PDB file of C-alpha atoms and ligand atoms in Angstrom:
ATOM      1  CA  MET W 156      20.582  -1.577   2.082  1.00 57.00           C
ATOM      2  CA  THR W 157      17.693  -4.003   3.794  1.00 91.00           C
ATOM      3  CA  VAL W 158      15.056  -1.144   4.898  1.00 94.00           C
ATOM      4  CA  ALA W 159      12.834  -0.337   2.837  1.00 96.00           C
ATOM      5  CA  VAL W 160      11.057   1.575   4.816  1.00 96.00           C
ATOM      6  CA  GLN W 161      11.085   3.204   7.980  1.00 97.00           C
ATOM      7  CA  VAL W 162       8.908   4.867   9.928  1.00 97.00           C
ATOM      8  CA  THR W 163      10.073   7.168  12.525  1.00 97.00           C
ATOM      9  CA  ASP W 164       8.129   8.566  15.672  1.00 97.00           C
ATOM     10  CA  LEU W 165       5.218   9.822  13.030  1.00 97.00           C
ATOM     11  CA  HIS W 166       1.871  11.879  14.647  1.00 97.00           C
ATOM     12  CA  LYS W 167      -1.060  13.198  12.425  1.00 97.00           C
ATOM     13  CA  SER W 168      -3.636  14.678  13.062  1.00 97.00           C
ATOM     14  CA  PHE W 169      -6.948  15.542  11.420  1.00 96.00           C
ATOM     15  CA  GLY W 170      -8.939  18.711  13.331  1.00 93.00           C
ATOM     16  CA  GLY W 171      -7.678  18.288  16.729  1.00 91.00           C
ATOM     17  CA  THR W 172      -7.759  14.934  16.760  1.00 95.00           C
ATOM     18  CA  GLU W 173      -4.282  12.723  16.712  1.00 97.00           C
ATOM     19  CA  VAL W 174      -4.866   9.458  14.726  1.00 97.00           C
ATOM     20  CA  LEU W 175      -1.662   8.352  14.668  1.00 98.00           C
ATOM     21  CA  ARG W 176       0.358   8.822  17.431  1.00 98.00           C
ATOM     22  CA  GLY W 177       3.488   7.910  17.521  1.00 97.00           C
ATOM     23  CA  VAL W 178       4.074   5.055  15.100  1.00 98.00           C
ATOM     24  CA  ASP W 179       7.802   3.733  14.356  1.00 97.00           C
ATOM     25  CA  LEU W 180       7.926   1.047  11.412  1.00 96.00           C
ATOM     26  CA  SER W 181      10.383  -1.062   9.884  1.00 96.00           C
ATOM     27  CA  VAL W 182      10.333  -3.145   6.258  1.00 96.00           C
ATOM     28  CA  ARG W 183      13.113  -5.415   4.995  1.00 96.00           C
ATOM     29  CA  ARG W 184      13.490  -5.250   1.726  1.00 96.00           C
ATOM     30  CA  GLY W 185      11.257  -8.069  -0.077  1.00 96.00           C
ATOM     31  CA  GLU W 186       9.108  -9.088   2.964  1.00 97.00           C
ATOM     32  CA  VAL W 187       5.301  -8.706   3.464  1.00 97.00           C
ATOM     33  CA  THR W 188       3.917  -6.811   6.883  1.00 98.00           C
ATOM     34  CA  CYS W 189       0.822  -6.332   7.333  1.00 98.00           C
ATOM     35  CA  VAL W 190      -1.234  -4.164   8.993  1.00 98.00           C
ATOM     36  CA  ILE W 191      -3.794  -5.379  10.980  1.00 98.00           C
ATOM     37  CA  GLY W 192      -6.402  -2.997  14.060  1.00 97.00           C
ATOM     38  CA  PRO W 193      -9.409  -2.402  14.221  1.00 97.00           C
ATOM     39  CA  SER W 194     -11.638   0.598  12.214  1.00 96.00           C
ATOM     40  CA  GLY W 195     -10.692   3.268  12.371  1.00 96.00           C
ATOM     41  CA  SER W 196      -7.297   2.942  13.987  1.00 97.00           C
ATOM     42  CA  GLY W 197      -5.155   4.981  11.802  1.00 98.00           C
ATOM     43  CA  LYS W 198      -4.378   2.386   9.112  1.00 98.00           C
ATOM     44  CA  SER W 199      -5.457   4.123   6.016  1.00 97.00           C
ATOM     45  CA  THR W 200      -3.667   7.623   7.283  1.00 98.00           C
ATOM     46  CA  LEU W 201      -0.588   5.568   8.306  1.00 97.00           C
ATOM     47  CA  LEU W 202      -0.678   4.373   4.552  1.00 97.00           C
ATOM     48  CA  ARG W 203      -1.366   7.680   3.220  1.00 96.00           C
ATOM     49  CA  CYS W 204       1.396   9.314   4.855  1.00 96.00           C
ATOM     50  CA  LEU W 205       3.715   6.857   3.425  1.00 95.00           C
ATOM     51  CA  ASN W 206       2.712   7.908  -0.356  1.00 91.00           C
ATOM     52  CA  HIS W 207       2.656  11.590   0.846  1.00 91.00           C
ATOM     53  CA  LEU W 208      -1.260  11.710   0.294  1.00 93.00           C
ATOM     54  CA  GLU W 209      -1.387  13.329   3.965  1.00 94.00           C
ATOM     55  CA  LYS W 210       1.665  15.402   5.220  1.00 92.00           C
ATOM     56  CA  LEU W 211       2.521  14.126   8.686  1.00 93.00           C
ATOM     57  CA  ASP W 212       2.526  17.077  11.622  1.00 94.00           C
ATOM     58  CA  HIS W 213       5.565  14.854  12.738  1.00 94.00           C
ATOM     59  CA  GLY W 214       8.142  12.561  12.687  1.00 94.00           C
ATOM     60  CA  GLU W 215       9.891  10.651   9.476  1.00 94.00           C
ATOM     61  CA  ILE W 216       9.354   8.558   6.861  1.00 96.00           C
ATOM     62  CA  GLU W 217      12.095   6.915   4.521  1.00 95.00           C
ATOM     63  CA  VAL W 218      11.668   4.651   1.774  1.00 94.00           C
ATOM     64  CA  ASP W 219      14.858   3.596   0.177  1.00 91.00           C
ATOM     65  CA  GLY W 220      16.623   5.557   2.675  1.00 90.00           C
ATOM     66  CA  GLU W 221      14.895   8.514   0.623  1.00 92.00           C
ATOM     67  CA  LEU W 222      13.270  11.247   2.682  1.00 94.00           C
ATOM     68  CA  ILE W 223       9.480  11.038   1.747  1.00 94.00           C
ATOM     69  CA  GLY W 224       7.695  14.514   1.485  1.00 92.00           C
ATOM     70  CA  TYR W 225      10.788  16.968   2.495  1.00 92.00           C
ATOM     71  CA  ARG W 226      14.455  17.487   2.190  1.00 90.00           C
ATOM     72  CA  ARG W 227      17.256  18.038   4.985  1.00 88.00           C
ATOM     73  CA  HIS W 228      18.917  21.055   4.945  1.00 89.00           C
ATOM     74  CA  ASN W 229      21.514  22.547   6.841  1.00 89.00           C
ATOM     75  CA  GLY W 230      19.611  20.176   9.928  1.00 86.00           C
ATOM     76  CA  ARG W 231      16.041  21.137   8.850  1.00 88.00           C
ATOM     77  CA  LEU W 232      13.340  19.815   7.038  1.00 86.00           C
ATOM     78  CA  HIS W 233      11.876  21.559   4.024  1.00 90.00           C
ATOM     79  CA  GLU W 234       8.634  20.429   2.250  1.00 90.00           C
ATOM     80  CA  LEU W 235       9.432  19.442  -1.415  1.00 93.00           C
ATOM     81  CA  ARG W 236       7.764  20.744  -4.650  1.00 92.00           C
ATOM     82  CA  GLU W 237       4.887  18.653  -6.525  1.00 90.00           C
ATOM     83  CA  ARG W 238       7.093  17.737  -8.777  1.00 89.00           C
ATOM     84  CA  ALA W 239       9.566  16.040  -6.259  1.00 91.00           C
ATOM     85  CA  VAL W 240       6.884  14.966  -4.685  1.00 92.00           C
ATOM     86  CA  THR W 241       5.338  12.927  -8.065  1.00 91.00           C
ATOM     87  CA  ARG W 242       8.854  11.557  -8.173  1.00 90.00           C
ATOM     88  CA  GLN W 243       8.441   9.739  -4.845  1.00 92.00           C
ATOM     89  CA  ARG W 244       5.042   8.145  -5.570  1.00 92.00           C
ATOM     90  CA  ALA W 245       6.130   7.047  -8.754  1.00 91.00           C
ATOM     91  CA  GLY W 246       8.498   4.736  -6.754  1.00 93.00           C
ATOM     92  CA  ILE W 247       5.207   3.882  -4.560  1.00 96.00           C
ATOM     93  CA  GLY W 248       3.158   1.716  -5.575  1.00 96.00           C
ATOM     94  CA  MET W 249      -0.192   1.665  -4.211  1.00 96.00           C
ATOM     95  CA  VAL W 250      -3.834  -0.084  -4.300  1.00 96.00           C
ATOM     96  CA  PHE W 251      -6.877   1.054  -2.638  1.00 93.00           C
ATOM     97  CA  GLN W 252     -10.050  -1.083  -1.575  1.00 92.00           C
ATOM     98  CA  GLY W 253     -12.058   0.626  -4.501  1.00 90.00           C
ATOM     99  CA  PHE W 254     -10.546  -0.202  -8.185  1.00 85.00           C
ATOM    100  CA  HIS W 255      -9.992   3.324  -9.014  1.00 90.00           C
ATOM    101  CA  LEU W 256      -9.688   2.351 -12.857  1.00 96.00           C
ATOM    102  CA  PHE W 257     -10.382   4.891 -15.673  1.00 96.00           C
ATOM    103  CA  GLY W 258     -13.609   3.615 -16.578  1.00 96.00           C
ATOM    104  CA  HIS W 259     -13.234   5.668 -20.365  1.00 97.00           C
ATOM    105  CA  LEU W 260      -9.972   3.784 -20.766  1.00 98.00           C
ATOM    106  CA  THR W 261      -9.448   0.426 -21.537  1.00 98.00           C
ATOM    107  CA  VAL W 262      -7.691  -2.468 -19.318  1.00 98.00           C
ATOM    108  CA  LEU W 263      -4.450  -1.478 -21.152  1.00 98.00           C
ATOM    109  CA  GLN W 264      -4.754   1.675 -21.043  1.00 98.00           C
ATOM    110  CA  ASN W 265      -5.220   2.178 -17.993  1.00 98.00           C
ATOM    111  CA  VAL W 266      -1.838   0.010 -17.378  1.00 98.00           C
ATOM    112  CA  VAL W 267      -0.116   2.333 -19.566  1.00 98.00           C
ATOM    113  CA  GLU W 268      -0.991   5.850 -18.291  1.00 96.00           C
ATOM    114  CA  ALA W 269       1.205   6.239 -15.591  1.00 95.00           C
ATOM    115  CA  PRO W 270       4.291   5.110 -16.964  1.00 96.00           C
ATOM    116  CA  ILE W 271       3.411   6.956 -20.205  1.00 97.00           C
ATOM    117  CA  GLY W 272       2.872  10.574 -18.733  1.00 94.00           C
ATOM    118  CA  VAL W 273       4.650  10.547 -15.701  1.00 92.00           C
ATOM    119  CA  LEU W 274       7.490   8.480 -16.070  1.00 93.00           C
ATOM    120  CA  GLY W 275       7.598   9.401 -19.853  1.00 95.00           C
ATOM    121  CA  VAL W 276       8.537   5.407 -21.117  1.00 97.00           C
ATOM    122  CA  PRO W 277       7.791   5.072 -24.944  1.00 98.00           C
ATOM    123  CA  ARG W 278       4.511   3.970 -25.575  1.00 97.00           C
ATOM    124  CA  ALA W 279       5.743   0.719 -27.537  1.00 98.00           C
ATOM    125  CA  GLU W 280       7.909   0.111 -24.789  1.00 98.00           C
ATOM    126  CA  ALA W 281       5.145   0.376 -21.785  1.00 98.00           C
ATOM    127  CA  GLU W 282       2.819  -1.272 -23.775  1.00 98.00           C
ATOM    128  CA  LYS W 283       4.901  -4.455 -24.495  1.00 98.00           C
ATOM    129  CA  HIS W 284       5.336  -4.393 -20.376  1.00 98.00           C
ATOM    130  CA  ALA W 285       2.241  -3.791 -19.594  1.00 98.00           C
ATOM    131  CA  ARG W 286       0.940  -6.766 -21.442  1.00 98.00           C
ATOM    132  CA  GLU W 287       3.878  -9.045 -19.865  1.00 98.00           C
ATOM    133  CA  LEU W 288       1.796  -7.544 -16.535  1.00 98.00           C
ATOM    134  CA  ILE W 289      -1.730  -7.902 -17.796  1.00 98.00           C
ATOM    135  CA  ALA W 290      -0.836 -11.374 -18.272  1.00 97.00           C
ATOM    136  CA  ARG W 291       0.921 -12.006 -14.943  1.00 97.00           C
ATOM    137  CA  VAL W 292      -2.770 -11.048 -13.209  1.00 97.00           C
ATOM    138  CA  GLY W 293      -4.187 -13.358 -15.117  1.00 97.00           C
ATOM    139  CA  LEU W 294      -6.328 -10.633 -18.243  1.00 97.00           C
ATOM    140  CA  ALA W 295      -4.224 -11.969 -20.754  1.00 97.00           C
ATOM    141  CA  GLY W 296      -6.913 -11.404 -23.703  1.00 97.00           C
ATOM    142  CA  ARG W 297      -8.699  -8.303 -21.768  1.00 98.00           C
ATOM    143  CA  GLU W 298      -6.556  -5.961 -22.872  1.00 98.00           C
ATOM    144  CA  GLY W 299      -9.067  -3.890 -25.089  1.00 98.00           C
ATOM    145  CA  ALA W 300     -11.828  -4.781 -22.241  1.00 98.00           C
ATOM    146  CA  TYR W 301     -13.196  -1.980 -20.452  1.00 98.00           C
ATOM    147  CA  PRO W 302     -13.568  -1.497 -16.707  1.00 97.00           C
ATOM    148  CA  ARG W 303     -17.349  -2.128 -15.992  1.00 97.00           C
ATOM    149  CA  GLN W 304     -17.359  -5.673 -18.255  1.00 97.00           C
ATOM    150  CA  LEU W 305     -14.660  -7.016 -15.313  1.00 97.00           C
ATOM    151  CA  SER W 306     -15.941  -8.174 -12.617  1.00 96.00           C
ATOM    152  CA  GLY W 307     -14.336  -6.696  -9.195  1.00 96.00           C
ATOM    153  CA  GLY W 308     -11.893  -9.057  -8.574  1.00 97.00           C
ATOM    154  CA  GLN W 309     -10.691  -8.421 -12.079  1.00 97.00           C
ATOM    155  CA  GLN W 310     -11.010  -5.032 -12.046  1.00 97.00           C
ATOM    156  CA  GLN W 311      -8.288  -4.916  -8.537  1.00 97.00           C
ATOM    157  CA  ARG W 312      -6.132  -6.873 -10.380  1.00 97.00           C
ATOM    158  CA  VAL W 313      -6.097  -4.455 -13.437  1.00 98.00           C
ATOM    159  CA  ALA W 314      -5.446  -2.042 -10.577  1.00 98.00           C
ATOM    160  CA  ILE W 315      -2.250  -4.253  -9.354  1.00 98.00           C
ATOM    161  CA  ALA W 316      -0.458  -4.252 -12.641  1.00 98.00           C
ATOM    162  CA  ARG W 317      -1.218  -0.360 -13.432  1.00 98.00           C
ATOM    163  CA  ALA W 318       0.875  -0.169 -10.180  1.00 97.00           C
ATOM    164  CA  LEU W 319       3.535  -2.785 -10.961  1.00 98.00           C
ATOM    165  CA  ALA W 320       3.747  -0.613 -14.472  1.00 97.00           C
ATOM    166  CA  MET W 321       5.265   1.881 -12.127  1.00 96.00           C
ATOM    167  CA  ARG W 322       8.182  -0.277 -11.062  1.00 96.00           C
ATOM    168  CA  PRO W 323       7.635   0.279  -7.503  1.00 96.00           C
ATOM    169  CA  LYS W 324      10.131   0.103  -4.955  1.00 94.00           C
ATOM    170  CA  VAL W 325       7.234  -0.974  -2.532  1.00 97.00           C
ATOM    171  CA  MET W 326       3.387  -1.947  -3.075  1.00 98.00           C
ATOM    172  CA  LEU W 327       0.814  -0.855  -0.282  1.00 98.00           C
ATOM    173  CA  PHE W 328      -2.187  -2.005  -0.281  1.00 98.00           C
ATOM    174  CA  ASP W 329      -5.053  -0.578   1.769  1.00 97.00           C
ATOM    175  CA  GLU W 330      -8.214  -3.140   2.297  1.00 97.00           C
ATOM    176  CA  PRO W 331      -7.705  -4.984  -1.660  1.00 96.00           C
ATOM    177  CA  THR W 332     -10.149  -6.636  -0.846  1.00 96.00           C
ATOM    178  CA  SER W 333     -12.378  -5.721   1.277  1.00 95.00           C
ATOM    179  CA  ALA W 334     -15.088  -4.679  -1.648  1.00 93.00           C
ATOM    180  CA  LEU W 335     -15.341  -7.776  -3.245  1.00 95.00           C
ATOM    181  CA  ASP W 336     -17.517 -10.697  -3.405  1.00 93.00           C
ATOM    182  CA  PRO W 337     -16.272 -13.427  -1.164  1.00 93.00           C
ATOM    183  CA  GLU W 338     -15.903 -15.239  -4.396  1.00 94.00           C
ATOM    184  CA  LEU W 339     -13.707 -13.392  -5.658  1.00 95.00           C
ATOM    185  CA  VAL W 340     -11.199 -12.385  -2.946  1.00 96.00           C
ATOM    186  CA  GLY W 341      -9.447 -15.831  -3.389  1.00 96.00           C
ATOM    187  CA  GLU W 342      -8.074 -14.717  -7.282  1.00 96.00           C
ATOM    188  CA  VAL W 343      -6.782 -11.152  -5.991  1.00 97.00           C
ATOM    189  CA  LEU W 344      -4.943 -12.799  -3.011  1.00 97.00           C
ATOM    190  CA  GLU W 345      -3.177 -15.488  -5.196  1.00 96.00           C
ATOM    191  CA  VAL W 346      -2.069 -12.295  -7.653  1.00 97.00           C
ATOM    192  CA  MET W 347      -0.800 -10.843  -4.207  1.00 97.00           C
ATOM    193  CA  ARG W 348       1.051 -14.391  -2.885  1.00 97.00           C
ATOM    194  CA  GLY W 349       2.499 -14.345  -6.026  1.00 97.00           C
ATOM    195  CA  LEU W 350       4.242 -10.785  -6.003  1.00 97.00           C
ATOM    196  CA  ALA W 351       5.560 -11.656  -2.400  1.00 97.00           C
ATOM    197  CA  ALA W 352       6.787 -14.787  -3.647  1.00 96.00           C
ATOM    198  CA  GLU W 353       8.684 -12.413  -6.081  1.00 95.00           C
ATOM    199  CA  GLY W 354      10.447 -10.891  -3.618  1.00 96.00           C
ATOM    200  CA  MET W 355       8.387  -7.498  -3.699  1.00 97.00           C
ATOM    201  CA  THR W 356       8.116  -5.274  -0.566  1.00 97.00           C
ATOM    202  CA  MET W 357       4.524  -5.145   0.624  1.00 98.00           C
ATOM    203  CA  VAL W 358       2.700  -3.449   2.786  1.00 98.00           C
ATOM    204  CA  VAL W 359      -1.039  -4.468   3.259  1.00 98.00           C
ATOM    205  CA  VAL W 360      -3.566  -3.605   5.345  1.00 98.00           C
ATOM    206  CA  THR W 361      -5.857  -6.475   5.585  1.00 96.00           C
ATOM    207  CA  HIS W 362      -8.531  -7.649   7.234  1.00 94.00           C
ATOM    208  CA  GLU W 363      -7.685 -11.398   5.786  1.00 94.00           C
ATOM    209  CA  ILE W 364      -6.193 -12.909   9.023  1.00 95.00           C
ATOM    210  CA  GLY W 365      -5.739 -16.073   7.522  1.00 95.00           C
ATOM    211  CA  PHE W 366      -3.642 -14.372   4.683  1.00 96.00           C
ATOM    212  CA  ALA W 367      -1.386 -12.327   6.789  1.00 96.00           C
ATOM    213  CA  ARG W 368      -0.396 -15.223   8.792  1.00 96.00           C
ATOM    214  CA  GLU W 369       0.500 -17.263   5.546  1.00 95.00           C
ATOM    215  CA  VAL W 370       2.063 -14.331   3.496  1.00 96.00           C
ATOM    216  CA  ALA W 371       3.197 -11.643   5.971  1.00 97.00           C
ATOM    217  CA  ASP W 372       7.152 -11.686   7.245  1.00 97.00           C
ATOM    218  CA  THR W 373       5.917  -9.185   9.912  1.00 97.00           C
ATOM    219  CA  VAL W 374       2.350  -8.370  11.552  1.00 98.00           C
ATOM    220  CA  VAL W 375       1.599  -5.015  13.157  1.00 98.00           C
ATOM    221  CA  PHE W 376      -1.567  -4.383  15.020  1.00 98.00           C
ATOM    222  CA  LEU W 377      -2.559  -1.147  15.119  1.00 98.00           C
ATOM    223  CA  ASP W 378      -4.815   0.100  17.873  1.00 97.00           C
ATOM    224  CA  GLN W 379      -6.119   3.750  17.804  1.00 97.00           C
ATOM    225  CA  GLY W 380      -2.664   5.789  16.392  1.00 97.00           C
ATOM    226  CA  LEU W 381      -0.344   3.306  18.587  1.00 97.00           C
ATOM    227  CA  VAL W 382       1.612   0.103  17.342  1.00 97.00           C
ATOM    228  CA  VAL W 383       0.835  -2.641  20.182  1.00 97.00           C
ATOM    229  CA  GLU W 384       2.482  -5.403  18.676  1.00 96.00           C
ATOM    230  CA  GLN W 385       4.567  -6.146  16.003  1.00 96.00           C
ATOM    231  CA  GLY W 386       6.801  -9.617  15.326  1.00 97.00           C
ATOM    232  CA  PRO W 387       6.126 -12.938  13.123  1.00 97.00           C
ATOM    233  CA  PRO W 388       2.662 -14.397  12.273  1.00 97.00           C
ATOM    234  CA  ALA W 389       3.052 -17.188  14.463  1.00 96.00           C
ATOM    235  CA  ALA W 390       3.744 -14.585  17.563  1.00 97.00           C
ATOM    236  CA  VAL W 391       1.391 -11.830  17.310  1.00 97.00           C
ATOM    237  CA  ILE W 392      -1.859 -13.904  15.456  1.00 97.00           C
ATOM    238  CA  ASP W 393      -1.663 -17.103  17.135  1.00 96.00           C
ATOM    239  CA  ALA W 394       0.050 -16.560  20.764  1.00 96.00           C
ATOM    240  CA  PRO W 395      -0.666 -12.678  20.781  1.00 96.00           C
ATOM    241  CA  THR W 396       0.831 -11.052  23.906  1.00 96.00           C
ATOM    242  CA  HIS W 397      -1.826  -7.718  24.505  1.00 96.00           C
ATOM    243  CA  GLU W 398      -5.163  -8.071  25.662  1.00 96.00           C
ATOM    244  CA  ARG W 399      -6.405  -5.444  22.959  1.00 96.00           C
ATOM    245  CA  THR W 400      -5.128  -7.754  19.796  1.00 96.00           C
ATOM    246  CA  ARG W 401      -6.217 -10.874  21.302  1.00 96.00           C
ATOM    247  CA  GLU W 402     -10.091  -9.187  21.578  1.00 95.00           C
ATOM    248  CA  PHE W 403     -10.048  -7.821  18.324  1.00 96.00           C
ATOM    249  CA  LEU W 404      -8.371 -11.405  16.232  1.00 95.00           C
ATOM    250  CA  ALA W 405     -11.871 -12.819  18.720  1.00 94.00           C
ATOM    251  CA  ARG W 406     -13.860 -10.404  16.303  1.00 92.00           C
ATOM    252  CA  VAL W 407     -12.538 -10.544  13.271  1.00 88.00           C
ATOM    253  CA  ARG W 408     -12.169 -14.544  13.107  1.00 78.00           C
TER     254      ARG W 408
HETATM  255  P1  ADP E 705      -8.651   2.603   9.579  1.00 79.56           P
HETATM  256  O1  ADP E 705      -8.012   2.819   8.006  1.00 79.56           O
HETATM  257  O2  ADP E 705      -8.027   1.494  11.087  1.00 79.56           O
HETATM  258  O3  ADP E 705      -9.981   2.552   9.341  1.00 79.56           O
HETATM  259  P2  ADP E 705      -8.458   5.829   8.847  1.00 79.56           P
HETATM  260  O4  ADP E 705      -6.961   5.981   9.104  1.00 79.56           O
HETATM  261  O5  ADP E 705      -9.369   5.945   7.981  1.00 79.56           O
HETATM  262  O6  ADP E 705      -8.500   4.561   9.922  1.00 79.56           O
HETATM  263  O7  ADP E 705      -9.109   6.764   9.985  1.00 79.56           O
HETATM  264  C1  ADP E 705      -8.462   7.063  11.293  1.00 79.56           C
HETATM  265  C2  ADP E 705      -9.362   7.993  11.873  1.00 79.56           C
HETATM  266  O8  ADP E 705      -9.070   9.414  11.421  1.00 79.56           O
HETATM  267  C3  ADP E 705     -10.794   8.066  11.834  1.00 79.56           C
HETATM  268  O9  ADP E 705     -11.011   8.234  13.548  1.00 79.56           O
HETATM  269  C4  ADP E 705     -11.194   8.921  10.518  1.00 79.56           C
HETATM  270  O10 ADP E 705     -12.457   9.512  11.077  1.00 79.56           O
HETATM  271  C5  ADP E 705      -9.969   9.802  10.874  1.00 79.56           C
HETATM  272  N1  ADP E 705      -9.820  10.475   9.552  1.00 79.56           N
HETATM  273  C6  ADP E 705      -8.845  10.260   8.436  1.00 79.56           C
HETATM  274  N2  ADP E 705      -8.375  10.546   7.735  1.00 79.56           N
HETATM  275  C7  ADP E 705      -9.366  11.844   7.866  1.00 79.56           C
HETATM  276  C8  ADP E 705      -9.515  12.844   7.232  1.00 79.56           C
HETATM  277  N3  ADP E 705      -9.255  13.354   5.991  1.00 79.56           N
HETATM  278  N4  ADP E 705     -10.153  14.099   7.586  1.00 79.56           N
HETATM  279  C9  ADP E 705     -10.435  14.345   8.842  1.00 79.56           C
HETATM  280  N5  ADP E 705     -11.193  12.937   9.617  1.00 79.56           N
HETATM  281  C10 ADP E 705     -10.077  11.573   9.298  1.00 79.56           C
HETATM  282 MG1   MG E 706      -8.591   2.416   6.562  1.00 79.56          MG
END
């Protein structure tokens, strides 16, 4: 199977305002999809739906062929119980704008927390894997540090290691560098570039157009809850066909 994430006719409203108005999206395994679009266009909501942090009003999401949040029975959809949702979420890594690390836990403890607590991985095995991941994000030697002792870029790299510790099928990033001082953006993008090169399936909401051009297989331009344009960076970024895409790109560059 080559499709890792399939979103079909996704609708989502908040209090009468339709924020996603029929989004279709297909992400192939091993590919990087960058989602760009104005503030308020529904990018975070889309990611949150992929992870079932938001319930859908209409439509379906499949990750690795598995329906997210629901099961089909006699042709109808039934909501999954919390435990099943937790299991699904465990397979989908998420990295937020704010790093959301546990401040009272060390780097190593942050990374092993979920594999031990949610997946039941034995501690020794979880710690071995965590040390590998911490090294992979360039933080070998900082296993015992607390988040407050790290820069924002380092904290975000720990957050990436923590998500990878669950051995996710897909990694979702929601503006992972927007909260960082400019000089710290590069080190986080570098880790993400490495992941992409290793074949991780990634959906990245970002304003880093340069990153999208270089790393994305597909760029999706979302505006007012709809996919306006999608395709390879050479098309969407360098030769957009829609006026709204052109306007947006002119503003962020
Ligand atoms: P983006 O990430 O593209 O900036 P969001 O997905 O965060 O956009 O938000 C899209 C719209 O939905 C915005 O108008 C926002 O105010 C609204 N919205 C998002 N989450 C909620 C919520 N939990 N309750 C009410 N409105 C929300
Ligand atoms: Mg957002």
